[in-house]
Coordinates of C-alpha atoms and ligand atoms in Angstrom, one line a residue:
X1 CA 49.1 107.3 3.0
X2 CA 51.5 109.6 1.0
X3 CA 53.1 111.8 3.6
X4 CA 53.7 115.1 1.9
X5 CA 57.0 115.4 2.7
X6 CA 58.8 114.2 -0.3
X7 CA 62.2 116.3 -0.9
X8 CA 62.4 118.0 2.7
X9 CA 65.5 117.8 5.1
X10 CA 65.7 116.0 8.1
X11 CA 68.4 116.1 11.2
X12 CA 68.1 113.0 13.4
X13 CA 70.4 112.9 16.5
X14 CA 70.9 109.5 18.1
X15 CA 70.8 107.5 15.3
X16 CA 72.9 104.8 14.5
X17 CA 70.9 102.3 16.7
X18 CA 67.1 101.8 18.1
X19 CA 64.7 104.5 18.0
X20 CA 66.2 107.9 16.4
X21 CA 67.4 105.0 13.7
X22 CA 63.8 103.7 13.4
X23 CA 62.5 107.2 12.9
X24 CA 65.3 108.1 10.2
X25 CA 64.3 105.2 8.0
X26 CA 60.8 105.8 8.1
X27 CA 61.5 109.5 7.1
X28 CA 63.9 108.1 4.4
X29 CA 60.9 105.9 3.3
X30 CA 58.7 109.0 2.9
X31 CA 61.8 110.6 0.8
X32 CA 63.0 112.7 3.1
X33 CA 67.1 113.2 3.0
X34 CA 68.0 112.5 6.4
X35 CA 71.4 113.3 8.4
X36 CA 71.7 111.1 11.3
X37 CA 74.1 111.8 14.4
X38 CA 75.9 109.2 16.6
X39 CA 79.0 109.2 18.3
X40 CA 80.7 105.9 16.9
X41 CA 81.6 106.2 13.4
X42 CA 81.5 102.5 12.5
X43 CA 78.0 101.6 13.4
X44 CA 76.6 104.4 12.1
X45 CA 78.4 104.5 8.3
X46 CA 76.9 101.0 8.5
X47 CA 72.8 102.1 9.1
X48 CA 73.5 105.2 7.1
X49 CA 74.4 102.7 4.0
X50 CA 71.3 100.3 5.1
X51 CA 68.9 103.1 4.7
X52 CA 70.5 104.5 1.5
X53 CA 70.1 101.0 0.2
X54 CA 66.6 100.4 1.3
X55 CA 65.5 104.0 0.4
X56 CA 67.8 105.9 -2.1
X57 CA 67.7 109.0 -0.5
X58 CA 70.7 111.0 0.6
X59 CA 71.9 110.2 3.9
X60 CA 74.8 112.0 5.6
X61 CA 76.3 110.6 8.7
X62 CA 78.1 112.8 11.5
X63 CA 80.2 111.1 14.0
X64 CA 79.6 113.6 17.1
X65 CA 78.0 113.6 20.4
X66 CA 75.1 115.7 20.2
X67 CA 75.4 116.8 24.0
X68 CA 78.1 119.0 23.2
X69 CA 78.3 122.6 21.2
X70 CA 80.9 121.0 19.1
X71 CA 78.7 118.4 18.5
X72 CA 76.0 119.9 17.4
X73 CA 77.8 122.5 15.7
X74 CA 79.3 119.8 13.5
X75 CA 75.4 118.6 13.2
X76 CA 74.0 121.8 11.8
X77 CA 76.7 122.4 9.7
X78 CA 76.3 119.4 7.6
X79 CA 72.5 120.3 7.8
X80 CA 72.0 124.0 8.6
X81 CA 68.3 124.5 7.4
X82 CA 66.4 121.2 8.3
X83 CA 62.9 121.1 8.1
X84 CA 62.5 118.3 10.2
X85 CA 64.3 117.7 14.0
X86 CA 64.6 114.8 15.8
X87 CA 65.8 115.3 19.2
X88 CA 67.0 112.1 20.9
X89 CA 70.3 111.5 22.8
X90 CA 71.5 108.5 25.3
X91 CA 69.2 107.8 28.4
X92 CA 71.0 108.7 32.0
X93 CA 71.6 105.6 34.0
X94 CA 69.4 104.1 36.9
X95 CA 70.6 104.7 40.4
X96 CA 69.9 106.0 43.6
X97 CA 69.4 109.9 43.8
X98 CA 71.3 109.9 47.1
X99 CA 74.4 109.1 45.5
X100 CA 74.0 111.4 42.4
X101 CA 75.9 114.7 42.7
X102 CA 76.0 117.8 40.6
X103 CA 77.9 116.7 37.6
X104 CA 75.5 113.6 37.3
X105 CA 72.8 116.0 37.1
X106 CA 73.8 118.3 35.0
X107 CA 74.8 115.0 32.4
X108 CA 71.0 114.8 32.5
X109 CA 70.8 117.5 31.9
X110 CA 72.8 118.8 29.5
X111 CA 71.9 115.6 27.9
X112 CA 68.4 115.4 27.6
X113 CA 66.5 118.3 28.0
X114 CA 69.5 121.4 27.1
X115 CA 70.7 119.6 23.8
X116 CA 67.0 119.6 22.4
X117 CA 66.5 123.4 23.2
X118 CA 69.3 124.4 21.9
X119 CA 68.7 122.6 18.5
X120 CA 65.6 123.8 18.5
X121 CA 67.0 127.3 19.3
X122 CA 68.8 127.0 16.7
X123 CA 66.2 125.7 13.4
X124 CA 62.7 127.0 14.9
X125 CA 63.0 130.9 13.2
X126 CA 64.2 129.0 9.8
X127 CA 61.5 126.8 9.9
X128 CA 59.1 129.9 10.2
X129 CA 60.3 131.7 7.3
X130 CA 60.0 128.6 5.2
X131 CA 56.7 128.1 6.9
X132 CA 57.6 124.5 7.8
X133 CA 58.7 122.7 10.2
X134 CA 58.2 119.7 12.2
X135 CA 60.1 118.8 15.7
X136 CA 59.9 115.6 17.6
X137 CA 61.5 114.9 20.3
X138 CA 62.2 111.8 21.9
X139 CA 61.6 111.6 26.0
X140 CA 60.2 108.8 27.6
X141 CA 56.9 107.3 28.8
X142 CA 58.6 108.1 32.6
X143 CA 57.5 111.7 32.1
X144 CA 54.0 110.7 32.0
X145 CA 54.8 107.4 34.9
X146 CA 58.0 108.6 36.5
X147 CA 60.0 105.3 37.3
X148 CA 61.9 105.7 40.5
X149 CA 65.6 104.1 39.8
X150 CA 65.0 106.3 36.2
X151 CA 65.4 110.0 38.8
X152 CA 68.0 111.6 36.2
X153 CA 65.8 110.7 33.5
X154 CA 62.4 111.6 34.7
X155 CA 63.8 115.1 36.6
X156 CA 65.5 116.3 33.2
X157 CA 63.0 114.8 30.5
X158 CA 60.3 116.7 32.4
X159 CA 61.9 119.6 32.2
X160 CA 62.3 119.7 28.5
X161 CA 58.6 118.7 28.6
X162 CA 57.5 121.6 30.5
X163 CA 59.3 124.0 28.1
X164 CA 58.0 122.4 25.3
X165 CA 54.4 123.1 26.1
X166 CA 55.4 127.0 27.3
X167 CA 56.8 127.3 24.0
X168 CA 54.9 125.4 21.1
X169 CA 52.1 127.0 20.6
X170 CA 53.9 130.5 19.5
X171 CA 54.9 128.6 16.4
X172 CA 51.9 126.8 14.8
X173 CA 50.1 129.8 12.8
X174 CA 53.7 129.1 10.8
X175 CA 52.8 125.6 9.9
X176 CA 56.1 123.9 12.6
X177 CA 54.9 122.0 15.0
X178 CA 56.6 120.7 17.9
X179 CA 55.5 117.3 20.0
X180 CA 57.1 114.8 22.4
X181 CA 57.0 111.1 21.7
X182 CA 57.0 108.8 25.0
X183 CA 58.2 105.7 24.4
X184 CA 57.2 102.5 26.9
X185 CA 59.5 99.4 26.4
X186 CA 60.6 99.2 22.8
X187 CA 63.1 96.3 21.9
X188 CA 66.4 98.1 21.4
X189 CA 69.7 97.9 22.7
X190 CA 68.9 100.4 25.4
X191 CA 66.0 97.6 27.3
X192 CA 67.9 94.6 26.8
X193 CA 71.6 95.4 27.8
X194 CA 70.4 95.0 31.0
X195 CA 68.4 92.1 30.9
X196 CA 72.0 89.7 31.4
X197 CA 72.9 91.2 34.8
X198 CA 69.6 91.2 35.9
X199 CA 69.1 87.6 35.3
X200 CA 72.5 87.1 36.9
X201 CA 71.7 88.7 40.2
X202 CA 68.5 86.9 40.0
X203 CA 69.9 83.8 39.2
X204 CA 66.9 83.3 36.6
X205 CA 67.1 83.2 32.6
X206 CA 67.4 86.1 30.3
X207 CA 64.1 84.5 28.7
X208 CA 62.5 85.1 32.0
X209 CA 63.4 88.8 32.7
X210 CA 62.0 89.9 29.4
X211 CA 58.9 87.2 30.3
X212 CA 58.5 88.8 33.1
X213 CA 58.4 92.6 32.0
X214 CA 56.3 91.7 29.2
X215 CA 54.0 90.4 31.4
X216 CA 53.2 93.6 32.4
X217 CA 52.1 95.3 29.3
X218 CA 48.7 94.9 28.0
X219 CA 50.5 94.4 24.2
X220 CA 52.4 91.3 26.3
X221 CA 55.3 92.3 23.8
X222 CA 57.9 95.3 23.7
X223 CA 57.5 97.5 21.0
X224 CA 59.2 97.0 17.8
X225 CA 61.4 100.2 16.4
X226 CA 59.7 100.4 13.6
X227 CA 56.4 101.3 15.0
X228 CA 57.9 104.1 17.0
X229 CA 59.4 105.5 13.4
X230 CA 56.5 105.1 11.8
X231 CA 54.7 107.6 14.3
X232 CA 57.2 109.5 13.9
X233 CA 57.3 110.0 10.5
X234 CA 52.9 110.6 11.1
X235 CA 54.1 113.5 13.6
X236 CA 56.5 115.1 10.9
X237 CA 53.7 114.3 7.8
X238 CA 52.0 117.3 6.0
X239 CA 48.9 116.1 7.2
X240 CA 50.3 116.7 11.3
X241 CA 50.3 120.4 11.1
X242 CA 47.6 120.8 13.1
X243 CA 49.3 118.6 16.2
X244 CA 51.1 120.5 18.6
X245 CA 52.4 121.0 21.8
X246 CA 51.4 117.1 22.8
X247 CA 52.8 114.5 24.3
X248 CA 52.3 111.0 22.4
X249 CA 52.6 108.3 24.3
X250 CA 53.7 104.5 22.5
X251 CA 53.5 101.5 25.3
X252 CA 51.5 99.1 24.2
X253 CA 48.7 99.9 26.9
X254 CA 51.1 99.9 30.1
X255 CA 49.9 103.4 31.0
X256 CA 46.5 102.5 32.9
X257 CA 45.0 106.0 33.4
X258 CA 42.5 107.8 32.0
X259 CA 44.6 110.2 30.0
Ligands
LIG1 P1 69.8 102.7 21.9 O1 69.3 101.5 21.1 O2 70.9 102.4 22.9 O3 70.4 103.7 20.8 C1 70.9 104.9 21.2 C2 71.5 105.7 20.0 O4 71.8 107.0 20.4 C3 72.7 105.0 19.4 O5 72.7 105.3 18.0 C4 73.8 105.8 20.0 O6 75.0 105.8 19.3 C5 73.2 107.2 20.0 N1 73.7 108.1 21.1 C6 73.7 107.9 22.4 N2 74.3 109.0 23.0 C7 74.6 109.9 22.0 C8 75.2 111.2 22.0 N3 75.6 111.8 23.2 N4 75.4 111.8 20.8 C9 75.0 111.3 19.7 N5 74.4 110.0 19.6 C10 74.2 109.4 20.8 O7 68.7 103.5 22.6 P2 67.1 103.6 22.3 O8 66.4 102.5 23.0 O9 66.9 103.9 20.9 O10 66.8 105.0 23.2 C11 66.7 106.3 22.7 C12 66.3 107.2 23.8 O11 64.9 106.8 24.2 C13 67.1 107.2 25.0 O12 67.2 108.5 25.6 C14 66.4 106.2 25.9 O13 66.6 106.5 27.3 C15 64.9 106.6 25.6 N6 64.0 105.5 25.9 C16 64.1 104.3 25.4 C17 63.2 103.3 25.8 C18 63.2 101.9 25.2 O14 62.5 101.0 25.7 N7 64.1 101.6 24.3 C19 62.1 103.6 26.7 C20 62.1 104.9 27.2 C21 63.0 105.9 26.8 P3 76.5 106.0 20.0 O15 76.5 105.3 21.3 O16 77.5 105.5 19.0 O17 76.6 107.5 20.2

């Protein structure tokens, strides 16, 4: 299926690595020119020349940490009018919430629910006039399942969420559309860098731990990237603009409800 979105813009934050990289390939595949964000130069010159290479579109890379205002500044400058945003950032660490204090929480914050609205702050009324526009943001399945070690995550992510719905539905009679994307367990850096202290502690194999976890999902396998671009890249098509305001959820069955 031909997308329809040959020739637009993309800004795709979090991308050097795992899932905001997944989705800018499969944009770049659909010949959109994408600028990815991360903030360690190296790694992400390198997926910015793999997905040139495998795609020939333009791809711009800025080094900047998109939590920041001079990160995103630097973002928006090199693409001020995108038609397409993807709003991912870094996950905040497990722990217990009686040792997390302010600063932790406004990390979370900051990170993953006040970066997103002020990107989207600042390309939503452009996206209007070119009657346009397509925003994804990445969250988590734990807004849907809240995990209990994942508090930061769950407690910010659901507040993004919650604005999101308040707020997408004044935008679609415009043609920009704005959904979530929840992903389960998908096999990136972020699941598995875990996975050696765990077996450590446990005294078990790596093999095991990721046995073990994948034993509990119905697909008895963590996702691969590429399926989470893929939907992406559905969510941002032409053919999307009548999706809004939802929250999609990617995790291979794990979520056993109804809804
Ligand atoms: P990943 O493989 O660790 O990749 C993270 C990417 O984000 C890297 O390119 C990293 O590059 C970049 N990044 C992190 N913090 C950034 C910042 N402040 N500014 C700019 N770029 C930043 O992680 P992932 O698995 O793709 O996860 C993406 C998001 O989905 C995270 O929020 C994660 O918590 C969430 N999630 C993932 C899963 C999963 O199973 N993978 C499940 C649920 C939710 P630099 O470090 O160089 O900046």
């Amino acid at each position: 299926m031909d997308l329809g979105i040959r020739g637009r813009k993309a800004l795709v934050c979090a991308a050097s690595k795992g899932l905001g990289k997944a989705c800018a390939m499969s944009l770049a595949r659909e010949g959109v020119a994408v600028t990815i964000v991360a903030r360690t130069a190296g790694p992400l010159a390198e997926t910015a020349e793999e997905i040139r290479k495998a795609t020939e579109v333009k791809v711009t890379a800025v080094a900047a940490d998109i939590t920041t205002d001079a990160g995103r500044a630097a973002a928006l400058e090199a693409c001020p009018a995108p038609d397409i945003l993807v709003n991912n950032a870094g996950g905040p660490p497990p722990g217990d919430f009686h040792n997390w204090d302010r600063d932790d929480w406004i990390k979370a914050i900051d990170a993953n629910m006040l970066t997103s609205i002020f990107l989207i702050k600042a390309t939503v009324d452009g996206m209007v006039e070119r009657r346009f526009g397509r925003v994804v943001n990445i969250t988590s399945s734990a807004v849907k399942a809240p995990i209990d070690v994942l508090g930061l995550s769950n407690g910010a992510r659901s507040g993004l969420t919650g604005f999101i719905a308040g707020i997408a539905r004044n935008f679609a009679q415009h043609n920009v559309t704005i959904n979530n994307l929840l992903p389960g367990r998908f096999a990136t850096d972020r699941l598995t860098a875990n996975f050696p202290a765990t077996a450590k502690a446990r005294g078990v194999s790596v093999e095991q731990v990721a046995d073990e976890l994948k034993r509990q999902i119905p697909a008895r396998r963590f996702g691969d990237p590429h399926e989470f671009g893929e939907a992406c890249a559905y969510l941002c098509s032409a053919q999307a603009g009548y999706v809004t305001g939802q929250n999609f959820l990617i995790d291979g069955g794990a979520y056993p409800g109804t809804f």
